[in-house]
Coordinates of C-alpha atoms in Angstrom, one line a residue:
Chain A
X1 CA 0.0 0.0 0.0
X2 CA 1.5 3.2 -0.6
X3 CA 2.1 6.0 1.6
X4 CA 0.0 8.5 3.5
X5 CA 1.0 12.0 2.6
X6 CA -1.6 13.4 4.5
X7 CA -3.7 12.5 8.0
X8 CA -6.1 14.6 9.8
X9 CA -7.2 13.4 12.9
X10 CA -10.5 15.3 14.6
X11 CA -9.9 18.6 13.4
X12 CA -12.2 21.5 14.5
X13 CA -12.5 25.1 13.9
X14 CA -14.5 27.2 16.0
X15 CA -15.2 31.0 15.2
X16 CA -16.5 33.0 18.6
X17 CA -19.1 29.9 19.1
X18 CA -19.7 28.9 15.2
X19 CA -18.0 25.6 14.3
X20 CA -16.9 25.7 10.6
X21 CA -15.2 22.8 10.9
X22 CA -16.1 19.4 13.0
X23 CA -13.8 16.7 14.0
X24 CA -12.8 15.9 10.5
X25 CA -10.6 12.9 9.8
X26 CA -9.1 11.7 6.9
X27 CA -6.1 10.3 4.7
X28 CA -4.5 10.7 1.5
X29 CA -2.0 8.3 0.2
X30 CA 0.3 8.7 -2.2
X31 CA -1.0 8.7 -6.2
X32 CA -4.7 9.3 -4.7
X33 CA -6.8 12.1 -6.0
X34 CA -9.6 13.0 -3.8
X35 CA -12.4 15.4 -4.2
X36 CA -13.5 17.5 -1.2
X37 CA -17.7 18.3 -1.9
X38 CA -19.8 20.2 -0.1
X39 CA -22.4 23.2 -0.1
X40 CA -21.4 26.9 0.5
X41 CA -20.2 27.1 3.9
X42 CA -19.4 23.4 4.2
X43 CA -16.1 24.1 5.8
X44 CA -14.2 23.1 2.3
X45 CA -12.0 26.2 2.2
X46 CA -11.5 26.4 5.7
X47 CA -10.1 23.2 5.9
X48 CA -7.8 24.0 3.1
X49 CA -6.5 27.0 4.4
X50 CA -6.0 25.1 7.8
X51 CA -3.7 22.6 5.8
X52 CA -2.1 25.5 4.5
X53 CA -1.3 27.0 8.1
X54 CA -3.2 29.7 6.8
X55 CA -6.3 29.5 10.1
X56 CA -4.9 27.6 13.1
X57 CA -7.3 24.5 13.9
X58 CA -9.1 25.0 17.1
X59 CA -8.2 21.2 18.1
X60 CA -7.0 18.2 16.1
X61 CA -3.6 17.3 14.2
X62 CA -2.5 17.5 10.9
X63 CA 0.4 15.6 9.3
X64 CA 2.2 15.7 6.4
X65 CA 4.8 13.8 5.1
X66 CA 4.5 12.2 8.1
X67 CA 5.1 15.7 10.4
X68 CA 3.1 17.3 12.3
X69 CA 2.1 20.8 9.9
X70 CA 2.4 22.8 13.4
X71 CA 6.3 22.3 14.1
X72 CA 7.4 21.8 10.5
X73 CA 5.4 25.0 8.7
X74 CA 7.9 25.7 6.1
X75 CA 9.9 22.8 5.4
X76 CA 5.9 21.3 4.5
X77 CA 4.9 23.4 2.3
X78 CA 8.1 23.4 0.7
X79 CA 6.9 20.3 -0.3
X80 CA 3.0 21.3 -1.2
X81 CA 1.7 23.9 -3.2
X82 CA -2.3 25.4 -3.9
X83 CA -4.5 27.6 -6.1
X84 CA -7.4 28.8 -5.7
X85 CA -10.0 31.5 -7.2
X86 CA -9.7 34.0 -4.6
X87 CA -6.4 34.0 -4.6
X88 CA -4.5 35.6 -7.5
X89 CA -1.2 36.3 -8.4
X90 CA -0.1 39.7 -8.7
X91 CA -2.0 41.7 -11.2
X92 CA 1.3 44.5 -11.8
X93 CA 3.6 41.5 -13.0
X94 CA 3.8 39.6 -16.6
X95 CA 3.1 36.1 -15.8
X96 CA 7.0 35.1 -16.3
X97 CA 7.7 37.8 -13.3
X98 CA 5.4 35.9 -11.5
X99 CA 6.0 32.6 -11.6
X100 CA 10.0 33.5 -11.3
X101 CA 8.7 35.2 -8.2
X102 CA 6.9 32.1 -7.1
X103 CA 9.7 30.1 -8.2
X104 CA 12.0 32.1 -5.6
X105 CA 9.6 31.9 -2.6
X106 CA 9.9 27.9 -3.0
X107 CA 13.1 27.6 -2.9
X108 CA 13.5 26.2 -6.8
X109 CA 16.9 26.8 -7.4
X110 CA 16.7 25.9 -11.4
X111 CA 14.3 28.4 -12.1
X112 CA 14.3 29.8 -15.5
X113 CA 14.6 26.3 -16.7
X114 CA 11.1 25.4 -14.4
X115 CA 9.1 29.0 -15.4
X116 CA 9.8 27.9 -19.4
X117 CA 8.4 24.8 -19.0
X118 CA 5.4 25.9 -16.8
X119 CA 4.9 28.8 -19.5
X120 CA 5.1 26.3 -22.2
X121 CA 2.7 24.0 -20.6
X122 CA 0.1 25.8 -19.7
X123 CA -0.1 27.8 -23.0
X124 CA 1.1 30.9 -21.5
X125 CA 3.9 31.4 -23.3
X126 CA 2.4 33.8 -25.6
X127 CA 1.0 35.8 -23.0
X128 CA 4.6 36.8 -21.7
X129 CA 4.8 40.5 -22.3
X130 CA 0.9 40.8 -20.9
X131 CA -0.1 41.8 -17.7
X132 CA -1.3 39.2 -14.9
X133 CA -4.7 42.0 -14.3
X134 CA -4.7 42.0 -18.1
X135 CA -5.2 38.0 -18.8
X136 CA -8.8 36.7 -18.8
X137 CA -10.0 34.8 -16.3
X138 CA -9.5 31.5 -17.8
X139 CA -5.7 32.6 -18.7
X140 CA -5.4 33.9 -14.8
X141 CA -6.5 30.5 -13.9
X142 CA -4.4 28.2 -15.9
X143 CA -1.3 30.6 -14.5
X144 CA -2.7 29.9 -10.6
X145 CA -2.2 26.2 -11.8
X146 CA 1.1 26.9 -13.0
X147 CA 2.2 28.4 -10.2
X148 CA 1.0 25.5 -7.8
X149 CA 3.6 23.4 -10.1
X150 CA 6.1 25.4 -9.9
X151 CA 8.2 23.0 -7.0
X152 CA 7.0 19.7 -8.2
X153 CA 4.9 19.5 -5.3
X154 CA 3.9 16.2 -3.5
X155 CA 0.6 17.5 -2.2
X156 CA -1.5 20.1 -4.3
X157 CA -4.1 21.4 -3.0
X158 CA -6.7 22.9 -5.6
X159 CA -9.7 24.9 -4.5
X160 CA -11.9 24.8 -7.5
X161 CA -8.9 24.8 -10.2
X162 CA -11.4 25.2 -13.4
X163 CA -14.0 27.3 -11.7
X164 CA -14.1 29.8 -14.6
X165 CA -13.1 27.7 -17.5
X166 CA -15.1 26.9 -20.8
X167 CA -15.5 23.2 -21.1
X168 CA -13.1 22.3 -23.4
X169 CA -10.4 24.1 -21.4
X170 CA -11.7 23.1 -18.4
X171 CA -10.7 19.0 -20.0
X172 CA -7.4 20.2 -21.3
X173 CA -6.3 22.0 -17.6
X174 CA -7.3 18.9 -15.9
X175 CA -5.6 16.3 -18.0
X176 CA -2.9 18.6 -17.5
X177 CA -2.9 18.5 -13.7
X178 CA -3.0 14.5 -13.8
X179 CA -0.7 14.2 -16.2
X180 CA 2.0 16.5 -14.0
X181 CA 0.6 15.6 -10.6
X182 CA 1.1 11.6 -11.9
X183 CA 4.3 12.1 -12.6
X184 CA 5.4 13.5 -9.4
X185 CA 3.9 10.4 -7.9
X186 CA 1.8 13.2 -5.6
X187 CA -1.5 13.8 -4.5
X188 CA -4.3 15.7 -4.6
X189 CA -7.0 17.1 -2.1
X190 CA -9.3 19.0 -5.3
X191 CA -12.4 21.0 -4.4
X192 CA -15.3 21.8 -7.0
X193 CA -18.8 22.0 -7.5
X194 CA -18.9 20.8 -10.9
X195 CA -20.0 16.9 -10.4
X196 CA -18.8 15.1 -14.0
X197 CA -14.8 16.6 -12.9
X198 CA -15.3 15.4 -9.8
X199 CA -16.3 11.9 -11.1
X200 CA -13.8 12.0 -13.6
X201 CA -10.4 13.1 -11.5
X202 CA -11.1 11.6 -8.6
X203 CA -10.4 8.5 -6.6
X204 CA -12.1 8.9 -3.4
X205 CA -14.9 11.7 -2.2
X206 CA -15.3 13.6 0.8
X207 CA -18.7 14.8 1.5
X208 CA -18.5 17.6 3.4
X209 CA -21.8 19.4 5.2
X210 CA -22.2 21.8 7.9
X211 CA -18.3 21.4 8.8
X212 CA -19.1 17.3 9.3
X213 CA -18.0 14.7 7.0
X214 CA -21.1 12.8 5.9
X215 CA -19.4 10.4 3.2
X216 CA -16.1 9.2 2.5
X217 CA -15.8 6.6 -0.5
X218 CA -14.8 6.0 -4.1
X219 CA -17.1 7.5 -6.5
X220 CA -18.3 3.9 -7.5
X221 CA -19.6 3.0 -3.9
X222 CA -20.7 6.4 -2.8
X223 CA -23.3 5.6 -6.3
X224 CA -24.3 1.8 -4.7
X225 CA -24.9 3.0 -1.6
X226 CA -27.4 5.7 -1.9
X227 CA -28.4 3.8 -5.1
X228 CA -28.3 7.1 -7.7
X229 CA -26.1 7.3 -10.9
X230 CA -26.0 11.3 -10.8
X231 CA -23.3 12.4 -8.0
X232 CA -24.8 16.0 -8.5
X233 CA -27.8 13.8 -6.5
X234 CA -25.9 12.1 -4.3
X235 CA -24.5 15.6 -3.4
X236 CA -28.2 17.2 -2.8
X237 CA -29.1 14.2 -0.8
X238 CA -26.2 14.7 1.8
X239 CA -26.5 18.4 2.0
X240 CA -30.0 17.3 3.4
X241 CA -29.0 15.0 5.9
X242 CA -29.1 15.7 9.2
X243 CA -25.6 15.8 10.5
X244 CA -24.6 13.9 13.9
X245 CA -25.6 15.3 17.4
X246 CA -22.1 16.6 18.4
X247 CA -22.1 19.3 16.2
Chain B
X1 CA 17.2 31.5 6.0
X2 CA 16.1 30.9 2.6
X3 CA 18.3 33.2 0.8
X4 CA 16.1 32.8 -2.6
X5 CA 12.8 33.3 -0.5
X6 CA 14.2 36.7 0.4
X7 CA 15.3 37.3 -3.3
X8 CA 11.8 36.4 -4.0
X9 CA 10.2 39.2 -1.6
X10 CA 13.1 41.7 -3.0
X11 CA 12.6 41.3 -6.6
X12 CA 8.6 41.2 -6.7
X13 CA 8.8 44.4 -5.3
X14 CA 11.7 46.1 -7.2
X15 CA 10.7 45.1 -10.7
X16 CA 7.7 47.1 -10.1
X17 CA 9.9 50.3 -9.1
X18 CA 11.9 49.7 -12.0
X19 CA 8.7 50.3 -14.6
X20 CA 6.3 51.8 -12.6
X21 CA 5.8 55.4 -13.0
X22 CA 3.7 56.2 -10.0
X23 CA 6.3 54.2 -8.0
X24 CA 8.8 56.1 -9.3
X25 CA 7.5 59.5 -8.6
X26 CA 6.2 58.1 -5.5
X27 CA 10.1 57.7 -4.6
X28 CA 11.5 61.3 -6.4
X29 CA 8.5 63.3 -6.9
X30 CA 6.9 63.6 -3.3
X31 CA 10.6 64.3 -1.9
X32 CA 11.6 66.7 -4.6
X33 CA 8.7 69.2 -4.1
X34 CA 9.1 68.6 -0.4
X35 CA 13.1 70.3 -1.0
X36 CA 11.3 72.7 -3.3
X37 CA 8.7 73.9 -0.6
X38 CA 11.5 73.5 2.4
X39 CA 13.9 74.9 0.4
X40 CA 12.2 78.1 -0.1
X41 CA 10.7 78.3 3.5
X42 CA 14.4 78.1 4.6
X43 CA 16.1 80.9 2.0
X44 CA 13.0 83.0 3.6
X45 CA 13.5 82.3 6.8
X46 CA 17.3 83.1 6.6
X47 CA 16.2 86.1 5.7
X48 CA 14.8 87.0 8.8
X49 CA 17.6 86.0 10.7
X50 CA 19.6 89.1 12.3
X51 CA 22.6 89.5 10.3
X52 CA 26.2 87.4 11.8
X53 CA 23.4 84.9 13.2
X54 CA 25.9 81.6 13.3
X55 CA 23.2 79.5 12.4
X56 CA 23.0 78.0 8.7
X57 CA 19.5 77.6 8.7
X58 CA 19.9 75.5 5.4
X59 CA 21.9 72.8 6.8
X60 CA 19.4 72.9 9.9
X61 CA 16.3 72.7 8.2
X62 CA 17.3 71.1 4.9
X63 CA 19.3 68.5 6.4
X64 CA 16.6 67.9 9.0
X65 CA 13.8 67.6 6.1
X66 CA 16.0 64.9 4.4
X67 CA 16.6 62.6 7.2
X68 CA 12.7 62.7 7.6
X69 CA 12.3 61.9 4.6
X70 CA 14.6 59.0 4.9
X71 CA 12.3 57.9 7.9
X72 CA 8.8 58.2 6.0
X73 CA 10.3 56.4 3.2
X74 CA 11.2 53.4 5.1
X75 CA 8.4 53.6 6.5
X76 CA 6.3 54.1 3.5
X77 CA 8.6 51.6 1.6
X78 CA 8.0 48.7 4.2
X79 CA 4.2 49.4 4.1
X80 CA 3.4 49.4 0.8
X81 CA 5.4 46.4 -0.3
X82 CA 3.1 44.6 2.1
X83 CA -0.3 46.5 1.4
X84 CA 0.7 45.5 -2.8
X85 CA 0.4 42.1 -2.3
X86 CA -3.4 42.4 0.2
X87 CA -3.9 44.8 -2.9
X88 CA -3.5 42.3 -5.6
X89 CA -5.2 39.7 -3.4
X90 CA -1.6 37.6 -3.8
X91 CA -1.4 37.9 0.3
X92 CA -2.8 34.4 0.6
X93 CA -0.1 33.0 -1.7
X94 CA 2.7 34.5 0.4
X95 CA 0.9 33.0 3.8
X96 CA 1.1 29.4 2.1
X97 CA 4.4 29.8 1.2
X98 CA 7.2 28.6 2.6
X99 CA 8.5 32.1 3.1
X100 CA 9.3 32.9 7.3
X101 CA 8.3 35.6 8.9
X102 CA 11.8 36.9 9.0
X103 CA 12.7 36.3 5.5
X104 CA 9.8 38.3 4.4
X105 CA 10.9 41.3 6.8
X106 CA 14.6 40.9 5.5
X107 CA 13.0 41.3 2.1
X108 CA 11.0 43.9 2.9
X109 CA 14.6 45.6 4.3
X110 CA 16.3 45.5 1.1
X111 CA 13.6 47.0 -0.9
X112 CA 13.6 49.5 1.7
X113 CA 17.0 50.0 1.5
X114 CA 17.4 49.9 -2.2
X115 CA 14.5 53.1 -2.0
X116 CA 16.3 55.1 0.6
X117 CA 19.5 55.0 -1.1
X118 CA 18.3 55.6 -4.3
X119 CA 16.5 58.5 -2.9
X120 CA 19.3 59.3 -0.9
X121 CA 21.4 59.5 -3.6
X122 CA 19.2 61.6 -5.9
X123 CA 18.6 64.5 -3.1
X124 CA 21.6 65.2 -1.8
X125 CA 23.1 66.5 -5.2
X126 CA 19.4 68.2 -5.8
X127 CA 20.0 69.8 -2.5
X128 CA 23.1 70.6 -3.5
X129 CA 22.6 72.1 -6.4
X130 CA 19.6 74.1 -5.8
X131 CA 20.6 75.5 -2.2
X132 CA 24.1 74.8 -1.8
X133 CA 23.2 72.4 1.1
X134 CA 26.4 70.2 1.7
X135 CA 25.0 66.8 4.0
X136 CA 28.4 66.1 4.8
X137 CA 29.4 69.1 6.5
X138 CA 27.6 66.6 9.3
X139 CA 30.5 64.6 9.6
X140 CA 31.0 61.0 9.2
X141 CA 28.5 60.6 12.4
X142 CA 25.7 61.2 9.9
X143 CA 26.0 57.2 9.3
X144 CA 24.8 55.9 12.5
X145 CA 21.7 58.6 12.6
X146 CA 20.7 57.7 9.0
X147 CA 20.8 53.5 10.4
X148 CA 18.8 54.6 13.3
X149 CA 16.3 56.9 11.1
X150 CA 15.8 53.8 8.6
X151 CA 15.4 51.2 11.1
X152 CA 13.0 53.5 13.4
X153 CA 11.2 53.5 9.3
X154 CA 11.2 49.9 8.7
X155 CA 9.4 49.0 12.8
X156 CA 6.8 51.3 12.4
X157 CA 6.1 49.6 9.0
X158 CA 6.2 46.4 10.6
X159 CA 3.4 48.0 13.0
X160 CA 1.9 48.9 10.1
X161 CA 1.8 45.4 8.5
X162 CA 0.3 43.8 12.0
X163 CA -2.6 46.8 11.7
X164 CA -3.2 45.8 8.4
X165 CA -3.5 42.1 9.2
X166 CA -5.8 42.7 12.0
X167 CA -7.7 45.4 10.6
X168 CA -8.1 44.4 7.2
X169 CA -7.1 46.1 4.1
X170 CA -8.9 49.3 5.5
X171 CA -6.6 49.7 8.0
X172 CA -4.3 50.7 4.8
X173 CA -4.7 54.2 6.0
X174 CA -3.2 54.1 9.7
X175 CA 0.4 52.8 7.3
X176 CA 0.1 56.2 5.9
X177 CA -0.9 58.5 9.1
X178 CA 1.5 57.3 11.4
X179 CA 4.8 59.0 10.3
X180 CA 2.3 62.1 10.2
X181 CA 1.5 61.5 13.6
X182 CA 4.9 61.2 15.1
X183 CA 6.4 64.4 12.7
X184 CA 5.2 67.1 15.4
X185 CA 6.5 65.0 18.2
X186 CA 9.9 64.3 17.0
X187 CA 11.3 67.8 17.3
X188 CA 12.7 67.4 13.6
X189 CA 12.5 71.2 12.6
X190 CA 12.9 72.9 15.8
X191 CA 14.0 72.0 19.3
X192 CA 12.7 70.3 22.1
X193 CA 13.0 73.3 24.4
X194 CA 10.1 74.6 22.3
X195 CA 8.0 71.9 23.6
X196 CA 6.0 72.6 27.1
X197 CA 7.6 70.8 29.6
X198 CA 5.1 67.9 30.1
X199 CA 5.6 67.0 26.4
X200 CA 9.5 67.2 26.7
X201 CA 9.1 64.1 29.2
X202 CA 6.4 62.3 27.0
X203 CA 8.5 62.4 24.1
X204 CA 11.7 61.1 25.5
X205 CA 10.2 57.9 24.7
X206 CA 10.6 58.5 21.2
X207 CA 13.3 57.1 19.4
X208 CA 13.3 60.1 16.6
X209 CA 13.4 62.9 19.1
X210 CA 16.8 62.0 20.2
X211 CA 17.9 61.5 17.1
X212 CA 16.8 65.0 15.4
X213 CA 17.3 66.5 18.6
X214 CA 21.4 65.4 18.3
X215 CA 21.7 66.4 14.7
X216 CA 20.8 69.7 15.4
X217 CA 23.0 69.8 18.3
X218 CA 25.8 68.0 16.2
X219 CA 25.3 71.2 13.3
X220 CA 24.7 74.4 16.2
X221 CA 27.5 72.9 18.7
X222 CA 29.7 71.3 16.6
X223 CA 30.2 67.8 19.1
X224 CA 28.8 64.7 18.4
X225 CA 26.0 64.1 21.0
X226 CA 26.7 60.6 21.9
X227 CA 23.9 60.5 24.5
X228 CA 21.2 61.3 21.7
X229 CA 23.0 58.8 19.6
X230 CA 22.7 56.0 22.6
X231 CA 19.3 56.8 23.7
X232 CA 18.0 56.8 19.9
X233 CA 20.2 53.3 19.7
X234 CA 18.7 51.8 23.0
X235 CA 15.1 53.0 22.2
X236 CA 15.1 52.0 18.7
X237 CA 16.4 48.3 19.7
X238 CA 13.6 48.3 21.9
X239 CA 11.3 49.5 19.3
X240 CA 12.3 46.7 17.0
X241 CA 11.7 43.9 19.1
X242 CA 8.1 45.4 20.5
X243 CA 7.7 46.0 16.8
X244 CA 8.6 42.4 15.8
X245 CA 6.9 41.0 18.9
X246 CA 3.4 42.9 17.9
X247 CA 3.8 41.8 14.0
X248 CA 4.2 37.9 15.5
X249 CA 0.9 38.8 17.7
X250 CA -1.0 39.9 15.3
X251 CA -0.1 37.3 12.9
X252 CA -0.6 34.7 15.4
X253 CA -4.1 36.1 16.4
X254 CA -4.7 36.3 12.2
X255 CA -4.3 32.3 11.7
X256 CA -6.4 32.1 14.7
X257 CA -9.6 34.1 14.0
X258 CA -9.4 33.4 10.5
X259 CA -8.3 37.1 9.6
X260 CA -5.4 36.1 7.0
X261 CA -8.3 34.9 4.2
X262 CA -10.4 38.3 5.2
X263 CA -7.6 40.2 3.2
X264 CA -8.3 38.9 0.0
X265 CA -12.4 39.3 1.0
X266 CA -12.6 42.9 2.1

């Protein structure tokens, strides 16, 4: 079996009485894709940003790489990397000065060589004397997904990575991600609300709701047990459920 | 220390100096039409003087107005670097980088740095030329006021930094008003004898006071005023580690109530 990049054991975040987050546990071994669903305000991004170091879990541990996140902040995400919608790169740089900025804040010591090949990849090569605020936001998006490559990380983190995409670009940026993330041998914790990507990236779903984790399963069983084809009704069906007492 | 994560934070910010012409008048313009104004003021105010009065009122005032300068400009320099990234809504980026918290502050010092001396550099000639002000009648002493100016700069825009991350990106405006606020306060154009005497004891406290307050004594007395130079040295040290200590408060208190994602939302 191959090895966990990432536990979280009971993890909890309370905001001034308001728990977003609720004694959430869960793995991700190495290779493994898995989708984290939920509806708005499902505590999706907060766990992300609590992986990130970015909100301090009120209770709970997380490890990666087999280290505990809290004594071993940078040398981890070193190692990981994220994008997300709200979160751009700088609008005032081309997207070369970007990434080469990027590129520095990791550590990546061959880093013309890397931004090239991330330009080249993600079809932003033409692009290079643009603006970041001048892209579209498709263009803006496929550089976020750049950027989380730009250290070969082992864990990516993607907070709805095609979010503003056409469909056909939407394929191409995803085949993409598994093609580079495969190769890396990492993993990938990938958050979206658009059901057929989910179905087609992922190995395992969470179900998030109401900060609670309601279903955890490949995308295969999570259809035999609630006996529906259509994850986008699996999904409705466990935003309705009730979730457990101790929330 | 990540030396590339610093080289990171240093060149973000100085390949936008390097093209950006608001930057780059927010570095010459502002200071040149500040020599213009104080300039003028001075050459008027000399003119008042009674004639044989000793004092050079242009080396007073004029050198005065640069090291001030020197001060908001660190200041100002340290700020804004931060505020541009909660600006382009990059701040959550940094925060999941690997970047340390000192790594980003030792960026954030060599773009500041970088700013001051180019400014430095392009004033004192200006000065020069335009009212015959020579800064180095000051003496080689000059060196360890202008390091104590800068760093004084460079804590209160690591205050700044800590308001903005508890405040939110509104806060942007207490970065800009707090220089203003201490200008009256730091007896930079005219003594501390001027002050009444409650305020001469509530200012001690301030690291700029002694140091404005020994230049002038350094240009009217002609001594170097090592007391003003060890209180504004002893002050400012403490300075930068309440500074640092705040900044690591408020950051801390940021990843706990969830304020670090509100700068990309307000």
């Amino acid at each position: 079996m191959s090895a966990i990049l990432l536990r979280v054991r009971n993890l909890t975040k309370k905001y001034n009485g308001f728990t977003a987050v609720d004694g959430v546990s869960f793995e991700i071994r190495e290779g493994e894709i898995v989708s984290l669903l939920g509806p708005n305000g499902a505590g999706k991004t907060t766990t992300i940003q609590m992986l990130l170091a970015l909100v301090s879990p009120t209770s709970g541990d997380i490890e990666i790489f087999e280290k505990n996140l809290k004594g071993h902040r940078e040398e981890l995400l070193s190692r990981m990397n994220f994008t997300a919608p709200y979160s751009l790169l700088p609008y005032n740089l081309t997207p070369k000065e970007g990434l080469t900025v990027f590129a520095f804040l990791y550590g990546v010591r061959n880093y013309k060589q890397k931004v090239k090949f991330l330009l080249d990849e993600f079809g932003l090569s033409e692009l290079v004397s643009k603006k970041i605020g001048q892209l579209s936001s498709g263009e803006q998006m496929r550089l976020g997904v750049a950027k989380a490559f730009v250290n070969n990380p082992k864990l990516l983190l993607l907070d709805e990575p095609t979010a503003s995409l056409d469909p056909p670009t939407a394929r191409e940026l995803r085949a993409k991600i598994l093609k580079l993330i495969r190769e890396s041998s990492g993993a990938v914790l990938w958050t979206s609300h658009n059901m057929r990507e989910v179905e087609a990236v992922s190995d395992r779903i969470i179900f998030l709701s109401r900060g609670q984790i309601m279903a955890d399963d490949t995308p295969r069983n999570l259809k035999k047990r609630f006996g529906q084809e259509d994850l986008e009704e699996i999904f409705i069906t466990i935003a309705k459920e009730p979730v457990s007492e101790s929330s | 220390m990540n030396l590339l994560h610093v080289l990171g934070i240093f060149y973000r910010n100085i390949i936008l100096i390097r093209r950006s012409v608001p930057k780059l008048f927010a570095l010459f313009g502002f200071i040149t039409v500040e020599l213009l104004l104080w300039g003028f003021i001075t050459l008027w105010v000399q003119t008042l003087a009674p004639a044989g009065a000793a004092s050079d009122f242009i080396l007073l005032i004029l050198s005065a107005f640069i090291f001030w300068s020197m001060f908001d400009l660190g200041q100002r320099s340290f700020a804004i670097s931060f505020l541009e990234e909660v600006w382009s809504r990059n701040i959550i980026n940094l925060f999941a980088s690997p970047v340390k918290l000192s790594e980003l502050v030792l960026g954030y010092i060599l773009v500041g740095v970088t700013q001051a001396l180019l400014a430095f550099f392009y004033i004192v000639p200006l000065a020069f030329l335009l009212y015959a002000l020579n800064i180095w009648d000051l003496g080689l002493y000059i060196i360890p006021f202008f390091m104590n100016v800068l760093i004084f700069g460079w804590v209160l825009g690591v205050v700044s930094i800590g308001l903005v991350v508890r405040f939110g990106p509104s806060a942007d405006i207490l970065a800009f008003f707090i220089p203003f606020v201490l200008l009256p306060f730091s007896a930079v154009y005219y003594p501390i004898s001027i002050f009444p005497p409650f305020l001469q004891k509530l200012t001690f406290v301030l690291p700029t006071r002694h140091m404005f307050e020994g230049m002038r004594t350094a240009i009217t007395e002609g001594i170097v005023p090592f007391d003003s130079l060890v209180w504004a040295s002893t002050l400012n040290l403490i300075c930068v580690l309440l500074g640092f200590l705040f900044l690591y408060w408020m950051l801390r208190l940021a990843r706990i109530k969830g304020y670090l994602s509100r700068l990309v939302q307000d």
